[in-house]
PDB file of C-alpha atoms in Angstrom:
ATOM      1  CA  MET A 187      -2.845 -24.527 -14.126  1.00 46.00           C
ATOM      2  CA  ALA A 188      -1.148 -21.645 -12.326  1.00 57.00           C
ATOM      3  CA  ILE A 189      -3.202 -19.946  -9.489  1.00 72.00           C
ATOM      4  CA  PRO A 190      -3.865 -16.339 -10.388  1.00 86.00           C
ATOM      5  CA  LEU A 191      -1.838 -13.946  -7.987  1.00 91.00           C
ATOM      6  CA  SER A 192      -5.052 -12.255  -6.870  1.00 91.00           C
ATOM      7  CA  ASN A 193      -6.555 -15.550  -5.833  1.00 92.00           C
ATOM      8  CA  PHE A 194      -3.450 -16.586  -4.027  1.00 95.00           C
ATOM      9  CA  LEU A 195      -2.915 -13.273  -2.062  1.00 96.00           C
ATOM     10  CA  ARG A 196      -6.587 -13.212  -1.333  1.00 96.00           C
ATOM     11  CA  SER A 197      -6.575 -16.749   0.118  1.00 96.00           C
ATOM     12  CA  LEU A 198      -3.219 -16.018   1.841  1.00 97.00           C
ATOM     13  CA  PHE A 199      -4.749 -13.043   3.767  1.00 98.00           C
ATOM     14  CA  LEU A 200      -7.916 -14.878   4.601  1.00 98.00           C
ATOM     15  CA  VAL A 201      -5.820 -17.843   5.967  1.00 98.00           C
ATOM     16  CA  MET A 202      -3.518 -15.563   8.034  1.00 98.00           C
ATOM     17  CA  GLY A 203      -6.598 -13.513   9.364  1.00 98.00           C
ATOM     18  CA  CYS A 204      -8.152 -16.747  10.589  1.00 98.00           C
ATOM     19  CA  LEU A 205      -4.884 -17.817  11.998  1.00 98.00           C
ATOM     20  CA  MET A 206      -4.516 -14.594  14.088  1.00 98.00           C
ATOM     21  CA  VAL A 207      -8.212 -14.739  15.271  1.00 98.00           C
ATOM     22  CA  GLY A 208      -7.512 -18.436  16.498  1.00 98.00           C
ATOM     23  CA  THR A 209      -4.305 -17.296  18.269  1.00 98.00           C
ATOM     24  CA  LEU A 210      -6.113 -14.543  19.880  1.00 98.00           C
ATOM     25  CA  VAL A 211      -8.932 -16.567  21.150  1.00 98.00           C
ATOM     26  CA  TYR A 212      -6.411 -19.336  22.437  1.00 98.00           C
ATOM     27  CA  THR A 213      -4.315 -17.028  24.066  1.00 98.00           C
ATOM     28  CA  ILE A 214      -7.028 -15.240  25.982  1.00 97.00           C
ATOM     29  CA  TYR A 215      -8.383 -18.782  27.075  1.00 97.00           C
ATOM     30  CA  VAL A 216      -5.086 -20.013  28.420  1.00 96.00           C
ATOM     31  CA  ASP A 217      -3.455 -16.837  29.631  1.00 94.00           C
ATOM     32  CA  GLY A 218      -6.368 -14.358  30.261  1.00 94.00           C
ATOM     33  CA  PHE A 219      -6.473 -10.840  28.962  1.00 94.00           C
ATOM     34  CA  PRO A 220      -3.228  -8.983  28.001  1.00 93.00           C
ATOM     35  CA  PHE A 221      -3.877  -5.857  30.134  1.00 91.00           C
ATOM     36  CA  ARG A 222      -1.765  -6.983  32.981  1.00 91.00           C
ATOM     37  CA  ARG A 223       1.365  -5.390  34.284  1.00 92.00           C
ATOM     38  CA  ASP A 224       3.330  -8.579  34.727  1.00 91.00           C
ATOM     39  CA  LEU A 225       3.317  -8.976  30.947  1.00 93.00           C
ATOM     40  CA  LEU A 226       5.280  -5.716  30.390  1.00 94.00           C
ATOM     41  CA  THR A 227       8.762  -7.095  30.317  1.00 95.00           C
ATOM     42  CA  PRO A 228      11.396  -5.150  28.476  1.00 97.00           C
ATOM     43  CA  TRP A 229      11.280  -7.383  25.335  1.00 97.00           C
ATOM     44  CA  MET A 230       7.424  -7.215  25.148  1.00 97.00           C
ATOM     45  CA  ILE A 231       7.632  -3.502  25.339  1.00 97.00           C
ATOM     46  CA  ALA A 232      10.107  -3.384  22.448  1.00 98.00           C
ATOM     47  CA  THR A 233       8.197  -5.853  20.589  1.00 98.00           C
ATOM     48  CA  VAL A 234       4.912  -3.693  20.964  1.00 98.00           C
ATOM     49  CA  VAL A 235       6.853  -0.552  19.840  1.00 98.00           C
ATOM     50  CA  ASP A 236       8.150  -2.504  16.777  1.00 98.00           C
ATOM     51  CA  PHE A 237       4.809  -3.725  16.006  1.00 98.00           C
ATOM     52  CA  TYR A 238       2.893  -0.201  16.163  1.00 98.00           C
ATOM     53  CA  ILE A 239       5.570   1.421  14.012  1.00 98.00           C
ATOM     54  CA  ASN A 240       4.580  -1.022  11.333  1.00 98.00           C
ATOM     55  CA  VAL A 241       0.951  -0.328  12.013  1.00 98.00           C
ATOM     56  CA  ILE A 242       1.713   3.375  11.395  1.00 98.00           C
ATOM     57  CA  ALA A 243       2.935   2.424   7.927  1.00 97.00           C
ATOM     58  CA  VAL A 244      -0.216   0.311   7.179  1.00 97.00           C
ATOM     59  CA  ALA A 245      -2.386   3.067   8.564  1.00 97.00           C
ATOM     60  CA  ALA A 246      -0.827   5.723   6.355  1.00 96.00           C
ATOM     61  CA  TRP A 247      -1.858   3.466   3.268  1.00 96.00           C
ATOM     62  CA  ILE A 248      -5.429   3.041   4.625  1.00 96.00           C
ATOM     63  CA  SER A 249      -5.566   6.912   5.150  1.00 94.00           C
ATOM     64  CA  TYR A 250      -4.758   7.481   1.447  1.00 93.00           C
ATOM     65  CA  LYS A 251      -6.822   4.581   0.123  1.00 94.00           C
ATOM     66  CA  GLU A 252     -10.044   5.626   1.812  1.00 93.00           C
ATOM     67  CA  SER A 253     -11.609   8.783   0.326  1.00 87.00           C
ATOM     68  CA  ASN A 254     -13.981   9.028   3.229  1.00 91.00           C
ATOM     69  CA  PHE A 255     -12.398  10.518   6.468  1.00 92.00           C
ATOM     70  CA  ILE A 256     -14.728   8.730   8.945  1.00 96.00           C
ATOM     71  CA  THR A 257     -14.320   5.315   7.097  1.00 95.00           C
ATOM     72  CA  ALA A 258     -10.538   5.717   7.311  1.00 96.00           C
ATOM     73  CA  THR A 259     -10.713   6.642  10.858  1.00 97.00           C
ATOM     74  CA  ILE A 260     -12.741   3.478  11.847  1.00 98.00           C
ATOM     75  CA  TRP A 261     -10.463   1.262   9.947  1.00 98.00           C
ATOM     76  CA  ILE A 262      -7.298   2.885  11.524  1.00 98.00           C
ATOM     77  CA  LEU A 263      -8.981   2.379  15.016  1.00 98.00           C
ATOM     78  CA  LEU A 264      -9.623  -1.174  14.309  1.00 98.00           C
ATOM     79  CA  LEU A 265      -6.015  -1.675  13.191  1.00 98.00           C
ATOM     80  CA  ILE A 266      -4.771  -0.210  16.535  1.00 97.00           C
ATOM     81  CA  CYS A 267      -7.177  -2.359  18.510  1.00 96.00           C
ATOM     82  CA  PHE A 268      -6.915  -5.811  16.537  1.00 97.00           C
ATOM     83  CA  GLY A 269      -3.618  -5.304  14.540  1.00 96.00           C
ATOM     84  CA  SER A 270      -2.987  -7.864  11.859  1.00 97.00           C
ATOM     85  CA  ILE A 271      -6.579  -9.175  11.892  1.00 98.00           C
ATOM     86  CA  THR A 272      -7.630  -5.693  10.600  1.00 98.00           C
ATOM     87  CA  THR A 273      -4.877  -5.804   8.048  1.00 98.00           C
ATOM     88  CA  CYS A 274      -5.895  -9.110   6.713  1.00 98.00           C
ATOM     89  CA  VAL A 275      -9.643  -8.134   6.631  1.00 98.00           C
ATOM     90  CA  TYR A 276      -8.968  -4.863   4.833  1.00 98.00           C
ATOM     91  CA  ILE A 277      -6.679  -6.471   2.247  1.00 98.00           C
ATOM     92  CA  PHE A 278      -9.082  -9.338   1.614  1.00 97.00           C
ATOM     93  CA  ILE A 279     -11.825  -6.907   1.046  1.00 97.00           C
ATOM     94  CA  GLN A 280      -9.845  -4.800  -1.257  1.00 96.00           C
ATOM     95  CA  PHE A 281      -9.061  -7.927  -3.451  1.00 95.00           C
ATOM     96  CA  LEU A 282     -12.832  -8.954  -3.426  1.00 94.00           C
ATOM     97  CA  LYS A 283     -13.434  -5.478  -4.904  1.00 93.00           C
ATOM     98  CA  LEU A 284     -11.197  -6.037  -8.070  1.00 92.00           C
ATOM     99  CA  SER A 285     -12.930  -6.459 -11.230  1.00 90.00           C
ATOM    100  CA  PRO A 286     -11.889  -9.616 -13.399  1.00 89.00           C
ATOM    101  CA  GLU A 287      -9.542  -7.469 -15.532  1.00 89.00           C
ATOM    102  CA  GLU A 288      -7.951  -5.846 -12.594  1.00 90.00           C
ATOM    103  CA  SER A 289      -7.514  -9.191 -10.987  1.00 89.00           C
ATOM    104  CA  MET A 290      -5.648 -10.348 -14.000  1.00 88.00           C
ATOM    105  CA  GLN A 291      -3.649  -7.141 -14.708  1.00 86.00           C
ATOM    106  CA  ASP A 292      -1.403  -6.175 -11.883  1.00 89.00           C
ATOM    107  CA  PRO A 293      -3.773  -6.828  -8.923  1.00 93.00           C
ATOM    108  CA  VAL A 294      -1.398  -5.464  -6.359  1.00 94.00           C
ATOM    109  CA  TYR A 295      -1.306  -2.128  -8.130  1.00 94.00           C
ATOM    110  CA  HIS A 296      -5.182  -1.944  -8.265  1.00 92.00           C
ATOM    111  CA  VAL A 297      -5.385  -2.963  -4.542  1.00 94.00           C
ATOM    112  CA  LEU A 298      -2.900  -0.056  -3.597  1.00 94.00           C
ATOM    113  CA  LEU A 299      -4.645   2.457  -5.787  1.00 91.00           C
ATOM    114  CA  ARG A 300      -7.162   4.863  -4.231  1.00 86.00           C
ATOM    115  CA  HIS A 301     -10.664   4.575  -5.819  1.00 68.00           C
ATOM    116  CA  GLU A 302     -12.383   7.890  -5.693  1.00 60.00           C
ATOM    117  CA  SER A 303     -16.183   8.070  -4.910  1.00 46.00           C
ATOM    118  CA  LYS A 304     -18.326   8.108  -8.056  1.00 37.00           C
ATOM    119  CA  GLY A 305     -19.296  11.561  -9.118  1.00 37.00           C
ATOM    120  CA  VAL A 306     -17.195  13.153  -6.453  1.00 38.00           C
ATOM    121  CA  GLU A 307     -13.982  14.753  -7.441  1.00 39.00           C
ATOM    122  CA  GLN A 308     -11.402  14.409  -4.515  1.00 44.00           C
ATOM    123  CA  LYS A 309      -8.482  16.888  -4.493  1.00 46.00           C
ATOM    124  CA  MET A 310      -5.022  14.990  -4.392  1.00 47.00           C
ATOM    125  CA  LYS A 311      -3.360  16.283  -1.302  1.00 51.00           C
ATOM    126  CA  ARG A 312       0.337  16.849  -1.800  1.00 51.00           C
ATOM    127  CA  SER A 313       1.665  16.105   1.433  1.00 54.00           C
ATOM    128  CA  ALA A 314       5.168  17.304   2.249  1.00 76.00           C
ATOM    129  CA  VAL A 315       7.646  14.766   1.273  1.00 90.00           C
ATOM    130  CA  MET A 316      10.272  16.145   3.686  1.00 92.00           C
ATOM    131  CA  SER A 317       7.810  15.924   6.620  1.00 92.00           C
ATOM    132  CA  ALA A 318       7.167  12.258   5.798  1.00 94.00           C
ATOM    133  CA  ARG A 319      11.009  11.574   5.549  1.00 95.00           C
ATOM    134  CA  ILE A 320      11.450  13.123   8.972  1.00 95.00           C
ATOM    135  CA  ALA A 321       8.579  11.237  10.488  1.00 96.00           C
ATOM    136  CA  PHE A 322       9.658   7.897   9.272  1.00 97.00           C
ATOM    137  CA  GLY A 323      13.338   8.662   9.930  1.00 97.00           C
ATOM    138  CA  ALA A 324      12.341   9.562  13.592  1.00 98.00           C
ATOM    139  CA  LEU A 325      10.271   6.371  13.901  1.00 98.00           C
ATOM    140  CA  GLY A 326      13.278   4.332  12.686  1.00 98.00           C
ATOM    141  CA  PHE A 327      15.641   5.827  15.111  1.00 98.00           C
ATOM    142  CA  LEU A 328      13.167   5.418  17.766  1.00 98.00           C
ATOM    143  CA  MET A 329      12.996   1.676  17.221  1.00 98.00           C
ATOM    144  CA  LEU A 330      16.755   1.442  16.897  1.00 98.00           C
ATOM    145  CA  GLY A 331      17.161   3.162  20.259  1.00 98.00           C
ATOM    146  CA  THR A 332      14.591   1.019  21.895  1.00 98.00           C
ATOM    147  CA  LEU A 333      16.417  -2.266  20.505  1.00 98.00           C
ATOM    148  CA  ILE A 334      19.860  -1.145  21.654  1.00 98.00           C
ATOM    149  CA  TYR A 335      18.433  -0.018  25.114  1.00 98.00           C
ATOM    150  CA  THR A 336      16.638  -3.349  25.632  1.00 98.00           C
ATOM    151  CA  LEU A 337      19.680  -5.319  24.494  1.00 98.00           C
ATOM    152  CA  LEU A 338      21.877  -3.322  27.049  1.00 97.00           C
ATOM    153  CA  THR A 339      19.438  -3.741  29.947  1.00 96.00           C
ATOM    154  CA  ASP A 340      17.727  -7.147  29.342  1.00 95.00           C
ATOM    155  CA  GLY A 341      20.268  -9.028  27.252  1.00 94.00           C
ATOM    156  CA  SER A 342      19.506 -11.188  24.151  1.00 93.00           C
ATOM    157  CA  PRO A 343      15.810 -11.798  23.215  1.00 94.00           C
ATOM    158  CA  PHE A 344      16.663 -15.432  22.260  1.00 93.00           C
ATOM    159  CA  ARG A 345      15.666 -16.882  25.735  1.00 93.00           C
ATOM    160  CA  LYS A 346      12.927 -19.494  26.497  1.00 92.00           C
ATOM    161  CA  GLU A 347      11.516 -17.654  29.497  1.00 92.00           C
ATOM    162  CA  LEU A 348      10.558 -14.804  27.264  1.00 94.00           C
ATOM    163  CA  LEU A 349       8.130 -16.856  25.134  1.00 94.00           C
ATOM    164  CA  THR A 350       5.145 -16.448  27.294  1.00 95.00           C
ATOM    165  CA  PRO A 351       1.734 -16.948  25.347  1.00 96.00           C
ATOM    166  CA  TRP A 352       1.073 -13.320  24.971  1.00 97.00           C
ATOM    167  CA  MET A 353       4.660 -12.911  23.501  1.00 97.00           C
ATOM    168  CA  VAL A 354       4.095 -15.566  21.037  1.00 97.00           C
ATOM    169  CA  ALA A 355       0.706 -14.078  20.058  1.00 98.00           C
ATOM    170  CA  THR A 356       2.296 -10.601  19.595  1.00 97.00           C
ATOM    171  CA  LEU A 357       5.106 -12.145  17.432  1.00 98.00           C
ATOM    172  CA  ILE A 358       2.550 -13.880  15.123  1.00 98.00           C
ATOM    173  CA  ASP A 359       0.514 -10.597  15.009  1.00 98.00           C
ATOM    174  CA  PHE A 360       3.808  -8.684  14.274  1.00 98.00           C
ATOM    175  CA  TYR A 361       4.987 -11.250  11.340  1.00 98.00           C
ATOM    176  CA  ILE A 362       1.524 -11.141   9.701  1.00 98.00           C
ATOM    177  CA  ASN A 363       1.972  -7.477   9.117  1.00 98.00           C
ATOM    178  CA  VAL A 364       5.318  -8.161   8.018  1.00 98.00           C
ATOM    179  CA  VAL A 365       3.944 -10.437   5.355  1.00 98.00           C
ATOM    180  CA  ALA A 366       1.572  -7.740   4.233  1.00 97.00           C
ATOM    181  CA  LEU A 367       4.671  -5.203   3.999  1.00 97.00           C
ATOM    182  CA  SER A 368       6.799  -7.879   2.229  1.00 97.00           C
ATOM    183  CA  VAL A 369       4.143  -8.229  -0.579  1.00 96.00           C
ATOM    184  CA  TRP A 370       4.385  -4.563  -1.155  1.00 96.00           C
ATOM    185  CA  VAL A 371       8.231  -4.488  -1.244  1.00 96.00           C
ATOM    186  CA  SER A 372       8.303  -7.396  -3.599  1.00 95.00           C
ATOM    187  CA  TYR A 373       5.909  -5.455  -5.864  1.00 95.00           C
ATOM    188  CA  LYS A 374       8.078  -2.403  -5.648  1.00 94.00           C
ATOM    189  CA  GLU A 375      11.374  -4.038  -6.340  1.00 93.00           C
ATOM    190  CA  SER A 376      12.070  -4.906 -10.029  1.00 88.00           C
ATOM    191  CA  SER A 377      14.954  -7.155  -9.064  1.00 91.00           C
ATOM    192  CA  TRP A 378      14.121 -10.361  -7.221  1.00 91.00           C
ATOM    193  CA  ILE A 379      17.562 -10.180  -5.538  1.00 95.00           C
ATOM    194  CA  SER A 380      16.885  -6.758  -4.054  1.00 95.00           C
ATOM    195  CA  GLY A 381      13.370  -7.620  -3.138  1.00 95.00           C
ATOM    196  CA  PHE A 382      14.666 -10.888  -1.355  1.00 97.00           C
ATOM    197  CA  LEU A 383      17.359  -8.834   0.613  1.00 97.00           C
ATOM    198  CA  TRP A 384      14.746  -6.137   1.771  1.00 97.00           C
ATOM    199  CA  ILE A 385      12.354  -8.876   2.860  1.00 98.00           C
ATOM    200  CA  LEU A 386      15.053 -10.728   4.783  1.00 98.00           C
ATOM    201  CA  LEU A 387      15.964  -7.321   6.466  1.00 98.00           C
ATOM    202  CA  LEU A 388      12.342  -6.924   7.304  1.00 98.00           C
ATOM    203  CA  ILE A 389      11.965 -10.282   8.969  1.00 97.00           C
ATOM    204  CA  CYS A 390      15.217  -9.762  10.910  1.00 96.00           C
ATOM    205  CA  PHE A 391      14.832  -6.062  11.879  1.00 97.00           C
ATOM    206  CA  GLY A 392      11.233  -5.413  11.620  1.00 96.00           C
ATOM    207  CA  SER A 393      10.014  -1.791  11.546  1.00 97.00           C
ATOM    208  CA  ILE A 394      13.666  -0.364  11.402  1.00 98.00           C
ATOM    209  CA  THR A 395      13.846  -1.926   7.866  1.00 98.00           C
ATOM    210  CA  THR A 396      10.376  -0.581   7.078  1.00 98.00           C
ATOM    211  CA  CYS A 397      11.226   3.020   7.988  1.00 98.00           C
ATOM    212  CA  ALA A 398      14.566   2.635   6.064  1.00 98.00           C
ATOM    213  CA  TYR A 399      12.733   1.504   3.047  1.00 97.00           C
ATOM    214  CA  VAL A 400       9.975   4.166   3.170  1.00 97.00           C
ATOM    215  CA  VAL A 401      12.608   6.870   3.658  1.00 97.00           C
ATOM    216  CA  LYS A 402      14.670   5.414   0.664  1.00 95.00           C
ATOM    217  CA  GLN A 403      11.558   5.536  -1.583  1.00 95.00           C
ATOM    218  CA  LEU A 404      10.637   8.972  -0.262  1.00 94.00           C
ATOM    219  CA  ALA A 405      14.230  10.201  -1.185  1.00 93.00           C
ATOM    220  CA  ARG A 406      13.441   9.447  -4.913  1.00 91.00           C
ATOM    221  CA  LEU A 407      10.589  11.981  -4.832  1.00 90.00           C
ATOM    222  CA  THR A 408      10.917  15.761  -5.321  1.00 87.00           C
ATOM    223  CA  SER A 409       9.468  18.123  -2.800  1.00 83.00           C
ATOM    224  CA  GLN A 410       6.590  18.764  -5.488  1.00 84.00           C
ATOM    225  CA  ASP A 411       5.642  15.036  -5.667  1.00 87.00           C
ATOM    226  CA  PRO A 412       2.687  13.746  -3.675  1.00 89.00           C
ATOM    227  CA  VAL A 413       3.869  11.186  -0.919  1.00 90.00           C
ATOM    228  CA  TYR A 414       1.543   8.358  -2.134  1.00 90.00           C
ATOM    229  CA  LEU A 415       3.623   7.861  -5.252  1.00 91.00           C
ATOM    230  CA  ILE A 416       5.974   5.745  -3.027  1.00 93.00           C
ATOM    231  CA  LEU A 417       3.260   3.041  -3.090  1.00 93.00           C
ATOM    232  CA  PHE A 418       3.603   2.250  -6.777  1.00 90.00           C
ATOM    233  CA  ASN A 419       6.434   0.841  -8.746  1.00 84.00           C
ATOM    234  CA  ARG A 420       8.231   2.869 -11.390  1.00 71.00           C
ATOM    235  CA  GLY A 421       5.923   1.219 -14.110  1.00 62.00           C
ATOM    236  CA  ASN A 422       2.776   2.431 -12.569  1.00 58.00           C
ATOM    237  CA  ARG A 423       3.850   5.680 -10.841  1.00 54.00           C
ATOM    238  CA  GLN A 424       2.540   8.082 -13.264  1.00 49.00           C
ATOM    239  CA  LEU A 425      -0.885   6.426 -13.941  1.00 47.00           C
ATOM    240  CA  PRO A 426      -2.922   7.355 -10.696  1.00 48.00           C
ATOM    241  CA  GLU A 427      -1.748  11.051 -10.926  1.00 45.00           C
ATOM    242  CA  LEU A 428      -2.534  11.523 -14.507  1.00 43.00           C
ATOM    243  CA  PHE A 429      -6.243  11.827 -14.421  1.00 35.00           C
ATOM    244  CA  VAL A 430      -8.809  12.439 -11.753  1.00 36.00           C
ATOM    245  CA  HIS A 431     -12.199  11.710 -13.443  1.00 34.00           C
ATOM    246  CA  GLY A 432     -10.766  12.874 -16.750  1.00 35.00           C
ATOM    247  CA  ARG A 433      -9.085  15.966 -15.607  1.00 34.00           C
ATOM    248  CA  ALA A 434      -5.407  16.160 -16.328  1.00 35.00           C
ATOM    249  CA  GLU A 435      -3.159  17.227 -13.370  1.00 38.00           C
ATOM    250  CA  ASN A 436      -0.746  20.122 -13.867  1.00 36.00           C
ATOM    251  CA  ARG A 437       2.894  18.823 -14.079  1.00 36.00           C
ATOM    252  CA  VAL A 438       5.988  20.109 -15.352  1.00 33.00           C
ATOM    253  CA  ARG A 439       6.470  18.890 -18.919  1.00 34.00           C
ATOM    254  CA  VAL A 440       4.388  19.149 -21.937  1.00 33.00           C
ATOM    255  CA  TYR A 441       3.915  16.370 -24.384  1.00 37.00           C
ATOM    256  CA  ARG A 442       1.967  16.273 -27.731  1.00 36.00           C
ATOM    257  CA  PHE A 443      -0.450  13.405 -28.294  1.00 40.00           C
ATOM    258  CA  LEU A 444      -2.699  12.289 -31.077  1.00 40.00           C
ATOM    259  CA  LEU A 445      -6.317  11.590 -29.801  1.00 44.00           C
ATOM    260  CA  SER A 446      -8.150   8.969 -31.848  1.00 43.00           C
ATOM    261  CA  VAL A 447     -11.941   8.965 -31.303  1.00 43.00           C
ATOM    262  CA  LYS A 448     -13.978   6.002 -32.488  1.00 44.00           C
ATOM    263  CA  ILE A 449     -17.863   6.597 -32.149  1.00 44.00           C
ATOM    264  CA  LEU A 450     -19.802   3.246 -32.605  1.00 46.00           C
ATOM    265  CA  THR A 451     -23.460   3.171 -33.579  1.00 43.00           C
ATOM    266  CA  PRO A 452     -25.643   0.345 -34.797  1.00 45.00           C
ATOM    267  CA  ALA A 453     -25.572   1.953 -38.377  1.00 46.00           C
ATOM    268  CA  THR A 454     -22.123   3.191 -38.892  1.00 44.00           C
ATOM    269  CA  VAL A 455     -18.629   3.718 -37.454  1.00 43.00           C
ATOM    270  CA  TRP A 456     -17.177   7.177 -37.315  1.00 44.00           C
ATOM    271  CA  ARG A 457     -13.525   7.808 -36.841  1.00 43.00           C
ATOM    272  CA  PHE A 458     -11.560  11.193 -36.610  1.00 41.00           C
ATOM    273  CA  THR A 459      -8.093  12.124 -35.194  1.00 40.00           C
ATOM    274  CA  VAL A 460      -7.262  15.403 -33.600  1.00 41.00           C
ATOM    275  CA  MET A 461      -4.014  16.900 -32.036  1.00 38.00           C
ATOM    276  CA  VAL A 462      -4.227  17.617 -28.481  1.00 40.00           C
ATOM    277  CA  VAL A 463      -1.644  18.802 -25.873  1.00 37.00           C
ATOM    278  CA  ILE A 464      -1.666  17.339 -22.185  1.00 41.00           C
ATOM    279  CA  ASP A 465       0.370  18.872 -19.484  1.00 37.00           C
ATOM    280  CA  GLY A 466       2.901  16.700 -17.723  1.00 38.00           C
ATOM    281  CA  TYR A 467       2.579  13.039 -18.732  1.00 37.00           C
ATOM    282  CA  GLN A 468       6.160  12.401 -17.778  1.00 37.00           C
ATOM    283  CA  ASN A 469       6.332   8.791 -19.047  1.00 38.00           C
ATOM    284  CA  PRO A 470       4.484   8.429 -22.352  1.00 37.00           C
ATOM    285  CA  ARG A 471       2.736   5.054 -22.954  1.00 38.00           C
ATOM    286  CA  PHE A 472      -0.325   3.713 -24.692  1.00 37.00           C
ATOM    287  CA  PHE A 473      -3.405   3.646 -22.526  1.00 38.00           C
ATOM    288  CA  SER A 474      -7.089   3.800 -22.941  1.00 39.00           C
ATOM    289  CA  LEU A 475      -9.656   5.955 -21.220  1.00 41.00           C
ATOM    290  CA  ALA A 476     -13.397   5.035 -21.165  1.00 40.00           C
ATOM    291  CA  CYS A 477     -15.844   7.832 -21.475  1.00 39.00           C
ATOM    292  CA  PRO A 478     -18.022   7.869 -18.332  1.00 39.00           C
ATOM    293  CA  MET A 479     -20.566  10.383 -19.874  1.00 38.00           C
ATOM    294  CA  CYS A 480     -21.389   8.328 -22.916  1.00 38.00           C
ATOM    295  CA  ALA A 481     -23.909   5.567 -22.895  1.00 38.00           C
ATOM    296  CA  SER A 482     -24.987   5.158 -26.457  1.00 37.00           C
ATOM    297  CA  PRO A 483     -23.208   5.737 -28.857  1.00 38.00           C
ATOM    298  CA  HIS A 484     -20.274   4.491 -27.000  1.00 39.00           C
ATOM    299  CA  VAL A 485     -16.882   6.485 -27.170  1.00 40.00           C
ATOM    300  CA  ALA A 486     -13.509   4.987 -26.811  1.00 41.00           C
ATOM    301  CA  LEU A 487     -10.558   7.204 -26.378  1.00 43.00           C
ATOM    302  CA  LEU A 488      -6.923   6.078 -27.167  1.00 43.00           C
ATOM    303  CA  PHE A 489      -3.992   8.476 -26.505  1.00 42.00           C
ATOM    304  CA  THR A 490      -0.759   7.656 -28.440  1.00 39.00           C
ATOM    305  CA  SER A 491       2.472   9.609 -27.983  1.00 40.00           C
ATOM    306  CA  VAL A 492       3.840  11.211 -31.127  1.00 37.00           C
ATOM    307  CA  PRO A 493       7.778  11.391 -31.146  1.00 38.00           C
ATOM    308  CA  GLY A 494       9.256  14.617 -32.246  1.00 37.00           C
ATOM    309  CA  LEU A 495       5.936  16.647 -32.506  1.00 36.00           C
TER     310      LEU A 495
END
């Protein structure tokens, strides 16, 4: 029997988190604390810069995911201090929060998606796409410049003397975050070939590839789109922006839908259909929306696109 994707990823991040904790404890035991000047070799500095640019990408997702500013700040501070340990713990917790239905139906999408606080409508911030492009473009060029400068001044990184205990620990920390980013890339890419190539580039060039990939995804958005849409693949991109607690977002196009309502009571079943107009559902598809206000009788809503109306 095949292992569900959600169970596999949850186990994967649990194992990687434990691996990094063990690596950290062992390295402190055999080589002391890392806050020493002798550790700051040119390639160690380049690796740390590479590491923290990837951390910025993960932190951007956490800041979107967490609806509470204080909670988001705490998680980001933990991410800065403990690196991939925090990444693994955070993702593991998100998988634990999934319902059985979400675990079976595209778990990566539901982990990426922001869940609003119950009863509190959160305003979707439409961050400037151009600003995000400039920021990640600048980070990519920063890492590229760091890489070229370190190669010119300190030579090749493939030397045995560079593999100090803390360099090895930093590389493990770095590549665990690369695994997390690779899961996102494989979810985003519809073709396994393009997904494989991007992951290979991510392994070889680290945060340079991260920044290039993010800028590429941002280039597909218009200036009016919210930046968080780059998290989702094309099939799921419209769903998180369509409803915020039942309220339609204002978009550009208008489509007509049939709204079928079925009211269930112990005695009878009532059905009726009305014509409704919803602004801006840019990729019509079948979907259902539970009514949060109704306990009994239960109301089920099904929107169906009507071509040519």
